[in-house]
Amino acid sequence: MQKSLNFSLLLICIILSLSLVIAAGSSSGGSSSSNSPPRANNSQGTNYSGATKTTCETASTPKERVLCRFKNKVIAQNEKYSVVEEACRGHNRTEECKQLYTRSASCYKESNAISKKRCLLNKSGINLNQGGTFRASPNDVKRNYVVLLLYDLQERIENLEEKGSISSEEGASLVTKIIEIKKLILENAPRSNIVPKIQEFKQEYRKIIQEETQ
């Protein structure tokens, strides 16, 4: 029998230990930072092979699309309002996933950490005003909350790449691993499938950060 979402507590500890950020990025598309369309921009991006591009959607894998958006900031900004978030693709909860990102948009504008946490809990489906708690919530709600926290972690990686603290290739690899974890959670995959992915991310993150700080 499949185990319940006890693993979500492990995920939350990982995320909190890495320090969350407020900004919402665009490397995986479908950003939850705003519901507004992008400004008109006639600029084209230059991809990592030197050719001119107008979209990253033609790339065949999530990692290639993420790397393309890291390398093409104009494309990333345009596509984050027009494409489906990578974690929402390829499973039967696509529409629910898209709605989750949409309704949580306002949370990422919160500058106060406590207010932000309450907002994410509420948008996940926990009614704090009626005494709702994470532990007592249905599994779908727990999954929603952990996915939103993982999205926040993804933004931290994007911030590091934008500052030049890590390379685009390193950032794309880390973000892709986060996307894989989010998809497994949304698909209600067993713990035995998720925990190894978490460990892979942790090991790679530590290796990259150690290399960059030496």
Coordinates of N, CA and C in Angstrom, one line a residue:
M1 N 0.8 -1.2 0.0 CA 0.0 0.0 0.0 C 0.9 1.3 0.0
Q2 N 0.5 2.2 -0.8 CA 1.3 3.5 -0.9 C 1.2 4.2 0.4
K3 N 2.4 4.7 0.8 CA 2.5 5.5 2.0 C 1.9 6.9 1.8
S4 N 1.4 7.5 2.8 CA 0.8 8.9 2.8 C 2.0 9.9 2.6
L5 N 1.6 11.2 2.6 CA 2.5 12.2 2.3 C 3.4 12.7 3.5
N6 N 3.9 11.7 4.3 CA 4.8 12.1 5.3 C 6.1 12.7 4.7
F7 N 6.4 12.3 3.5 CA 7.6 12.8 2.8 C 7.5 14.3 2.6
S8 N 6.3 14.9 2.6 CA 6.1 16.3 2.4 C 6.8 17.1 3.5
L9 N 6.8 16.6 4.7 CA 7.5 17.3 5.8 C 9.0 17.4 5.5
L10 N 9.5 16.3 4.9 CA 11.0 16.3 4.5 C 11.2 17.4 3.4
L11 N 10.3 17.4 2.5 CA 10.4 18.4 1.4 C 10.4 19.9 2.0
I12 N 9.5 20.1 2.9 CA 9.4 21.4 3.5 C 10.7 21.8 4.2
C13 N 11.2 20.9 4.9 CA 12.5 21.1 5.6 C 13.6 21.5 4.7
I14 N 13.7 20.7 3.5 CA 14.7 21.0 2.5 C 14.5 22.4 2.0
I15 N 13.3 22.8 1.6 CA 13.0 24.1 1.0 C 13.3 25.2 2.0
L16 N 12.9 25.1 3.2 CA 13.1 26.1 4.2 C 14.6 26.3 4.5
S17 N 15.3 25.2 4.5 CA 16.8 25.2 4.8 C 17.5 25.9 3.7
L18 N 17.0 26.0 2.5 CA 17.6 26.7 1.4 C 17.3 28.1 1.3
S19 N 16.4 28.6 2.2 CA 16.0 30.0 2.2 C 15.1 30.4 1.0
L20 N 13.9 30.8 1.2 CA 12.9 31.1 0.1 C 13.0 32.5 -0.3
V21 N 12.6 32.8 -1.5 CA 12.6 34.1 -2.1 C 11.2 34.5 -2.4
I22 N 11.0 35.8 -2.7 CA 9.6 36.3 -3.0 C 9.4 36.4 -4.5
A23 N 10.4 36.7 -5.3 CA 10.2 37.0 -6.7 C 9.7 35.7 -7.4
A24 N 9.0 35.9 -8.5 CA 8.6 34.7 -9.3 C 9.3 34.8 -10.7
G25 N 9.9 33.7 -11.1 CA 10.7 33.7 -12.3 C 10.0 33.1 -13.5
S26 N 10.7 32.7 -14.5 CA 10.1 32.3 -15.7 C 10.8 31.1 -16.4
S27 N 11.7 30.5 -15.8 CA 12.5 29.5 -16.5 C 11.7 28.2 -16.9
S28 N 10.6 28.0 -16.2 CA 9.8 26.8 -16.5 C 8.4 27.2 -17.1
G29 N 8.3 28.5 -17.5 CA 7.1 28.9 -18.1 C 6.0 29.1 -17.1
G30 N 4.8 29.6 -17.5 CA 3.6 29.7 -16.7 C 3.8 30.3 -15.3
S31 N 4.6 31.4 -15.3 CA 4.9 32.1 -14.0 C 3.6 32.5 -13.3
S32 N 3.6 32.4 -11.9 CA 2.5 32.7 -11.1 C 2.6 34.2 -10.6
S33 N 3.6 34.9 -11.0 CA 3.8 36.2 -10.5 C 2.8 37.3 -10.9
S34 N 2.1 37.1 -12.0 CA 1.2 38.0 -12.5 C 0.2 37.4 -13.5
N35 N -1.0 37.9 -13.6 CA -1.9 37.5 -14.6 C -2.0 38.4 -15.7
S36 N -1.2 39.4 -15.7 CA -1.1 40.4 -16.8 C -0.3 40.0 -18.0
P37 N -0.7 40.3 -19.2 CA 0.1 39.9 -20.4 C 1.4 40.7 -20.4
P38 N 2.4 40.2 -21.1 CA 3.6 41.0 -21.2 C 3.5 42.2 -22.1
R39 N 4.4 43.1 -21.9 CA 4.5 44.3 -22.8 C 4.9 43.8 -24.2
A40 N 4.4 44.6 -25.2 CA 4.9 44.2 -26.5 C 6.4 44.4 -26.6
N41 N 7.0 43.5 -27.2 CA 8.5 43.5 -27.3 C 8.9 42.9 -28.6
N42 N 9.5 43.7 -29.5 CA 9.8 43.1 -30.8 C 11.2 42.5 -30.8
S43 N 11.9 42.5 -29.7 CA 13.2 41.9 -29.7 C 13.1 40.4 -29.8
Q44 N 14.1 39.8 -30.4 CA 14.3 38.4 -30.5 C 15.4 37.9 -29.6
G45 N 15.4 36.7 -29.2 CA 16.4 36.2 -28.3 C 17.5 35.5 -29.2
T46 N 18.7 35.5 -28.7 CA 19.8 34.7 -29.3 C 20.0 33.5 -28.5
N47 N 19.9 32.3 -29.1 CA 20.0 31.1 -28.3 C 21.4 30.7 -28.1
Y48 N 21.6 29.7 -27.3 CA 23.0 29.3 -26.9 C 23.8 28.7 -28.0
S49 N 23.2 28.5 -29.2 CA 24.0 28.0 -30.3 C 24.3 29.2 -31.3
G50 N 23.8 30.4 -30.9 CA 24.1 31.6 -31.7 C 23.0 32.0 -32.7
A51 N 22.0 31.1 -32.8 CA 20.9 31.4 -33.8 C 19.9 32.3 -33.1
T52 N 19.1 33.0 -34.0 CA 18.0 33.8 -33.5 C 16.8 33.0 -33.2
K53 N 16.2 33.2 -32.1 CA 15.0 32.4 -31.7 C 13.8 33.3 -31.3
T54 N 12.6 32.8 -31.4 CA 11.5 33.6 -31.0 C 10.7 32.7 -29.9
T55 N 11.0 31.5 -29.8 CA 10.4 30.6 -28.8 C 11.3 29.5 -28.3
C56 N 11.1 29.1 -27.1 CA 11.8 27.9 -26.5 C 11.0 26.7 -26.6
E57 N 9.7 26.8 -27.0 CA 8.8 25.6 -27.0 C 9.2 24.6 -28.0
T58 N 10.0 24.9 -29.0 CA 10.4 23.9 -30.0 C 11.5 22.9 -29.4
A59 N 12.1 23.2 -28.3 CA 13.0 22.3 -27.7 C 12.3 21.1 -27.2
S60 N 13.0 19.9 -27.3 CA 12.3 18.6 -27.2 C 12.1 18.2 -25.7
T61 N 12.9 18.7 -24.8 CA 12.9 18.2 -23.4 C 12.7 19.4 -22.5
P62 N 12.2 19.1 -21.2 CA 12.0 20.2 -20.3 C 13.4 20.9 -20.0
K63 N 14.4 20.1 -19.8 CA 15.7 20.7 -19.5 C 16.2 21.7 -20.6
E64 N 16.0 21.2 -21.9 CA 16.4 22.1 -23.0 C 15.6 23.4 -23.0
R65 N 14.3 23.3 -22.7 CA 13.4 24.5 -22.7 C 13.8 25.4 -21.6
V66 N 14.1 24.8 -20.4 CA 14.5 25.7 -19.3 C 15.9 26.4 -19.6
L67 N 16.8 25.6 -20.2 CA 18.1 26.2 -20.5 C 17.9 27.3 -21.6
C68 N 17.0 27.1 -22.5 CA 16.8 28.1 -23.6 C 16.2 29.4 -22.9
R69 N 15.3 29.2 -21.9 CA 14.8 30.4 -21.3 C 15.8 31.1 -20.4
F70 N 16.7 30.4 -19.8 CA 17.8 31.0 -19.1 C 18.7 31.8 -20.1
K71 N 18.9 31.3 -21.2 CA 19.8 31.9 -22.2 C 19.2 33.0 -23.0
N72 N 17.8 33.0 -23.0 CA 17.1 34.0 -23.8 C 16.1 34.7 -22.9
K73 N 16.5 35.8 -22.2 CA 15.7 36.4 -21.2 C 14.4 37.0 -21.8
V74 N 14.5 37.6 -23.0 CA 13.3 38.2 -23.6 C 12.2 37.1 -23.9
I75 N 12.7 36.0 -24.4 CA 11.8 34.9 -24.7 C 11.2 34.4 -23.4
A76 N 12.0 34.3 -22.3 CA 11.5 33.8 -21.1 C 10.4 34.7 -20.5
Q77 N 10.6 36.0 -20.6 CA 9.6 36.9 -20.1 C 8.3 36.8 -20.9
N78 N 8.4 36.7 -22.2 CA 7.2 36.6 -23.1 C 6.5 35.2 -22.8
E79 N 7.2 34.2 -22.7 CA 6.6 32.8 -22.6 C 6.0 32.5 -21.3
K80 N 6.5 33.2 -20.3 CA 6.0 32.9 -18.9 C 4.5 33.2 -18.8
Y81 N 3.9 34.0 -19.7 CA 2.5 34.3 -19.7 C 1.7 33.5 -20.7
S82 N 2.4 32.8 -21.6 CA 1.7 32.2 -22.7 C 1.9 30.7 -22.8
V83 N 2.7 30.1 -22.0 CA 2.9 28.6 -22.1 C 2.6 28.0 -20.7
V84 N 2.3 26.7 -20.8 CA 2.0 25.9 -19.6 C 3.2 25.7 -18.8
E85 N 3.1 25.9 -17.5 CA 4.3 25.6 -16.6 C 4.7 24.1 -16.8
E86 N 6.0 23.9 -16.8 CA 6.6 22.6 -17.1 C 6.0 21.5 -16.2
A87 N 5.8 21.8 -14.9 CA 5.4 20.8 -14.0 C 3.9 20.4 -14.2
C88 N 3.2 21.2 -15.0 CA 1.8 20.9 -15.2 C 1.6 20.1 -16.5
R89 N 2.6 19.7 -17.2 CA 2.5 19.0 -18.4 C 2.6 17.5 -18.3
G90 N 1.9 16.8 -19.2 CA 2.1 15.4 -19.3 C 1.5 14.5 -18.2
H91 N 0.4 15.0 -17.5 CA -0.3 14.1 -16.5 C -1.7 14.6 -16.5
N92 N -2.5 13.8 -15.7 CA -4.0 14.1 -15.7 C -4.4 15.2 -14.8
R93 N -3.5 15.9 -14.2 CA -3.9 17.0 -13.3 C -3.4 18.4 -13.9
T94 N -3.3 18.4 -15.2 CA -2.8 19.6 -15.9 C -3.6 20.8 -15.5
E95 N -4.9 20.7 -15.7 CA -5.8 21.9 -15.5 C -5.8 22.3 -14.0
E96 N -5.8 21.3 -13.1 CA -5.8 21.6 -11.7 C -4.4 22.3 -11.3
C97 N -3.4 21.9 -11.9 CA -2.1 22.5 -11.7 C -2.0 23.9 -12.2
K98 N -2.5 24.2 -13.4 CA -2.6 25.5 -13.9 C -3.4 26.4 -13.0
Q99 N -4.5 25.9 -12.6 CA -5.4 26.7 -11.7 C -4.7 27.0 -10.4
L100 N -3.9 26.1 -9.9 CA -3.2 26.3 -8.6 C -2.2 27.4 -8.8
Y101 N -1.4 27.4 -9.9 CA -0.5 28.5 -10.1 C -1.2 29.9 -10.3
T102 N -2.3 29.8 -10.9 CA -3.0 31.1 -11.2 C -3.6 31.7 -9.9
R103 N -4.2 30.9 -9.1 CA -4.8 31.4 -7.8 C -3.8 31.8 -6.8
S104 N -2.6 31.2 -6.9 CA -1.5 31.6 -5.9 C -0.7 32.8 -6.3
A105 N -1.0 33.4 -7.4 CA -0.2 34.5 -7.9 C 0.0 35.6 -6.9
S106 N -1.1 36.0 -6.2 CA -0.9 37.1 -5.3 C 0.0 36.8 -4.1
C107 N 0.2 35.5 -3.8 CA 1.0 35.2 -2.6 C 2.5 35.6 -2.9
Y108 N 2.9 35.5 -4.1 CA 4.3 35.8 -4.4 C 4.6 37.3 -4.4
K109 N 3.6 38.1 -4.2 CA 3.8 39.5 -4.0 C 3.9 39.9 -2.6
E110 N 3.7 39.0 -1.7 CA 3.8 39.3 -0.2 C 5.2 39.5 0.2
S111 N 5.5 40.6 0.9 CA 6.8 40.9 1.3 C 7.1 40.3 2.8
N112 N 6.0 40.1 3.5 CA 6.1 39.5 4.8 C 6.0 38.0 4.8
A113 N 7.0 37.3 5.4 CA 7.1 35.9 5.3 C 5.9 35.2 5.9
I114 N 5.4 35.7 7.0 CA 4.3 35.0 7.6 C 3.0 35.2 6.8
S115 N 2.8 36.4 6.2 CA 1.7 36.6 5.4 C 1.7 35.7 4.1
K116 N 3.0 35.6 3.6 CA 3.1 34.8 2.4 C 2.8 33.3 2.7
K117 N 3.3 32.8 3.8 CA 3.0 31.4 4.2 C 1.5 31.2 4.4
R118 N 0.8 32.1 5.0 CA -0.6 32.0 5.2 C -1.3 32.0 3.9
C119 N -0.8 32.8 3.0 CA -1.5 32.9 1.6 C -1.3 31.6 0.9
L120 N -0.1 31.1 0.9 CA 0.2 29.8 0.2 C -0.6 28.6 0.8
L121 N -0.7 28.6 2.1 CA -1.6 27.6 2.7 C -3.0 27.7 2.3
N122 N -3.5 29.0 2.3 CA -4.9 29.2 1.9 C -5.2 28.8 0.5
K123 N -4.3 29.3 -0.4 CA -4.5 29.0 -1.8 C -4.3 27.5 -2.1
S124 N -3.6 26.8 -1.3 CA -3.5 25.3 -1.4 C -4.7 24.6 -1.1
G125 N -5.6 25.3 -0.3 CA -6.9 24.7 0.1 C -7.1 24.6 1.5
I126 N -6.2 25.1 2.3 CA -6.4 25.1 3.8 C -7.0 26.4 4.3
N127 N -8.2 26.3 4.9 CA -8.8 27.5 5.4 C -8.4 27.8 6.8
L128 N -7.4 28.6 7.0 CA -6.8 28.9 8.3 C -7.8 29.6 9.2
N129 N -8.8 30.4 8.6 CA -9.8 31.1 9.4 C -10.7 30.1 10.1
Q130 N -10.8 28.9 9.6 CA -11.7 27.9 10.2 C -10.9 26.9 10.9
G131 N -9.7 27.2 11.3 CA -8.9 26.3 12.1 C -8.2 25.2 11.3
G132 N -8.1 25.3 10.0 CA -7.5 24.3 9.2 C -6.0 24.1 9.4
T133 N -5.5 23.0 9.4 CA -4.1 22.7 9.6 C -3.5 21.9 8.5
F134 N -2.2 22.0 8.2 CA -1.6 21.2 7.2 C -1.7 19.7 7.5
R135 N -1.4 19.3 8.7 CA -1.4 17.9 9.1 C -2.7 17.2 8.9
A136 N -3.8 18.0 9.2 CA -5.2 17.4 9.1 C -5.8 17.5 7.7
S137 N -5.1 18.1 6.8 CA -5.7 18.4 5.5 C -5.6 17.1 4.6
P138 N -6.5 17.1 3.6 CA -6.5 16.0 2.6 C -5.1 16.0 1.8
N139 N -4.8 14.8 1.3 CA -3.5 14.6 0.6 C -3.4 15.6 -0.6
D140 N -4.5 15.8 -1.3 CA -4.4 16.7 -2.5 C -4.0 18.1 -2.0
V141 N -4.5 18.6 -0.9 CA -4.1 19.9 -0.4 C -2.7 19.9 0.0
K142 N -2.2 18.9 0.7 CA -0.8 18.8 1.1 C 0.1 18.8 -0.2
R143 N -0.3 18.1 -1.2 CA 0.5 18.1 -2.4 C 0.6 19.5 -3.0
N144 N -0.6 20.2 -3.0 CA -0.6 21.6 -3.6 C 0.3 22.5 -2.8
Y145 N 0.3 22.4 -1.5 CA 1.2 23.3 -0.7 C 2.7 23.0 -1.0
V146 N 3.0 21.7 -1.0 CA 4.4 21.4 -1.3 C 4.9 21.8 -2.7
V147 N 4.0 21.7 -3.7 CA 4.3 22.1 -5.0 C 4.6 23.7 -5.0
L148 N 3.8 24.4 -4.3 CA 4.0 25.9 -4.3 C 5.3 26.2 -3.6
L149 N 5.6 25.5 -2.5 CA 6.9 25.7 -1.9 C 8.1 25.4 -2.8
L150 N 7.9 24.3 -3.6 CA 9.0 23.9 -4.5 C 9.1 25.0 -5.6
Y151 N 8.0 25.6 -6.0 CA 8.1 26.7 -7.0 C 8.9 27.8 -6.4
D152 N 8.7 28.1 -5.1 CA 9.5 29.1 -4.5 C 11.0 28.8 -4.5
L153 N 11.3 27.5 -4.2 CA 12.7 27.1 -4.3 C 13.3 27.3 -5.7
Q154 N 12.5 27.0 -6.7 CA 12.9 27.2 -8.1 C 13.3 28.6 -8.3
E155 N 12.5 29.5 -7.8 CA 12.8 31.0 -7.9 C 14.2 31.3 -7.3
R156 N 14.5 30.7 -6.2 CA 15.8 30.9 -5.6 C 17.0 30.5 -6.6
I157 N 16.8 29.4 -7.3 CA 17.8 28.9 -8.2 C 17.9 29.9 -9.4
E158 N 16.7 30.4 -9.8 CA 16.7 31.4 -10.9 C 17.4 32.7 -10.5
N159 N 17.2 33.1 -9.3 CA 17.9 34.3 -8.8 C 19.4 34.1 -8.8
L160 N 19.9 32.9 -8.4 CA 21.3 32.7 -8.4 C 21.9 32.7 -9.8
E161 N 21.1 32.2 -10.8 CA 21.6 32.2 -12.2 C 21.6 33.7 -12.7
E162 N 20.6 34.4 -12.4 CA 20.5 35.8 -12.8 C 21.6 36.7 -12.3
K163 N 22.1 36.4 -11.1 CA 23.1 37.1 -10.4 C 24.5 36.6 -10.9
G164 N 24.5 35.5 -11.7 CA 25.8 35.0 -12.1 C 26.5 34.1 -11.1
S165 N 25.8 33.8 -10.0 CA 26.4 32.9 -8.9 C 26.5 31.5 -9.4
I166 N 25.6 31.1 -10.3 CA 25.8 29.7 -10.9 C 25.6 29.9 -12.4
S167 N 26.0 29.0 -13.2 CA 25.9 29.1 -14.7 C 24.5 28.7 -15.1
S168 N 24.2 29.1 -16.3 CA 22.8 28.7 -16.9 C 22.6 27.2 -17.0
E169 N 23.7 26.5 -17.3 CA 23.6 25.1 -17.4 C 23.4 24.4 -16.0
E170 N 24.0 25.0 -15.0 CA 23.8 24.5 -13.6 C 22.4 24.8 -13.1
G171 N 22.0 26.0 -13.4 CA 20.6 26.4 -13.0 C 19.6 25.6 -13.7
A172 N 19.7 25.3 -15.0 CA 18.8 24.5 -15.8 C 18.7 23.1 -15.2
S173 N 19.8 22.5 -14.8 CA 19.8 21.2 -14.3 C 19.1 21.1 -13.0
L174 N 19.3 22.1 -12.1 CA 18.6 22.1 -10.8 C 17.1 22.4 -10.9
V175 N 16.8 23.3 -11.8 CA 15.4 23.6 -12.0 C 14.6 22.4 -12.6
T176 N 15.3 21.7 -13.5 CA 14.7 20.5 -14.1 C 14.4 19.4 -13.1
K177 N 15.3 19.3 -12.1 CA 15.1 18.3 -11.1 C 13.9 18.7 -10.2
I178 N 13.8 20.0 -9.9 CA 12.6 20.5 -9.1 C 11.3 20.2 -9.9
I179 N 11.4 20.5 -11.2 CA 10.2 20.2 -12.0 C 9.8 18.7 -12.0
E180 N 10.8 17.8 -12.0 CA 10.5 16.4 -11.9 C 9.9 16.0 -10.6
I181 N 10.4 16.6 -9.5 CA 9.8 16.4 -8.2 C 8.4 16.8 -8.1
K182 N 8.1 18.1 -8.6 CA 6.8 18.6 -8.6 C 5.8 17.7 -9.4
K183 N 6.2 17.2 -10.6 CA 5.4 16.4 -11.4 C 5.0 15.1 -10.7
L184 N 6.0 14.5 -10.0 CA 5.8 13.2 -9.3 C 4.8 13.5 -8.1
I185 N 4.9 14.6 -7.5 CA 4.0 14.9 -6.4 C 2.6 15.1 -6.9
L186 N 2.4 15.9 -8.0 CA 1.1 16.1 -8.7 C 0.5 14.8 -9.2
E187 N 1.4 13.9 -9.6 CA 0.9 12.6 -10.1 C 0.6 11.6 -9.0
N188 N 0.8 12.0 -7.7 CA 0.6 11.2 -6.6 C 1.4 9.9 -6.7
A189 N 2.7 10.1 -7.1 CA 3.6 9.0 -7.2 C 4.0 8.5 -5.8
P190 N 4.4 7.3 -5.6 CA 4.7 6.7 -4.3 C 6.0 7.4 -3.8
R191 N 6.1 7.4 -2.5 CA 7.3 8.0 -1.8 C 8.6 7.4 -2.3
S192 N 8.6 6.1 -2.6 CA 9.8 5.5 -3.1 C 10.3 6.0 -4.4
N193 N 9.5 6.7 -5.2 CA 9.9 7.3 -6.4 C 10.3 8.8 -6.2
I194 N 9.8 9.4 -5.2 CA 10.1 10.8 -4.9 C 11.3 11.1 -4.1
V195 N 11.5 10.3 -3.1 CA 12.7 10.5 -2.2 C 14.0 10.5 -2.9
P196 N 14.2 9.5 -3.8 CA 15.5 9.5 -4.6 C 15.7 10.8 -5.4
K197 N 14.7 11.3 -5.9 CA 14.8 12.6 -6.7 C 15.1 13.7 -5.8
I198 N 14.6 13.7 -4.6 CA 15.0 14.8 -3.6 C 16.4 14.7 -3.3
Q199 N 16.9 13.5 -3.1 CA 18.3 13.3 -2.7 C 19.2 13.7 -3.9
E200 N 18.8 13.4 -5.1 CA 19.6 13.8 -6.3 C 19.7 15.3 -6.3
F201 N 18.6 16.0 -6.1 CA 18.6 17.5 -6.1 C 19.5 18.0 -5.0
K202 N 19.4 17.5 -3.8 CA 20.2 17.9 -2.7 C 21.7 17.8 -3.0
Q203 N 22.1 16.6 -3.5 CA 23.5 16.3 -3.7 C 24.0 17.3 -4.8
E204 N 23.3 17.5 -5.9 CA 23.7 18.4 -6.9 C 23.8 19.8 -6.5
Y205 N 22.8 20.2 -5.7 CA 22.8 21.6 -5.2 C 24.0 21.9 -4.3
R206 N 24.3 21.0 -3.4 CA 25.4 21.1 -2.5 C 26.7 21.2 -3.3
K207 N 26.8 20.3 -4.3 CA 28.1 20.2 -5.1 C 28.3 21.5 -5.9
I208 N 27.2 22.1 -6.5 CA 27.3 23.3 -7.2 C 27.6 24.5 -6.3
I209 N 27.0 24.6 -5.2 CA 27.2 25.7 -4.3 C 28.6 25.7 -3.7
Q210 N 29.1 24.5 -3.4 CA 30.5 24.3 -2.9 C 31.5 24.7 -3.9
E211 N 31.2 24.3 -5.2 CA 32.2 24.7 -6.3 C 32.2 26.2 -6.5
E212 N 31.0 26.8 -6.4 CA 31.0 28.2 -6.7 C 31.5 29.1 -5.6
T213 N 31.6 28.5 -4.4 CA 32.1 29.3 -3.2 C 33.6 29.1 -2.9
Q214 N 34.2 28.1 -3.7 CA 35.6 27.8 -3.5 C 36.5 28.9 -4.2

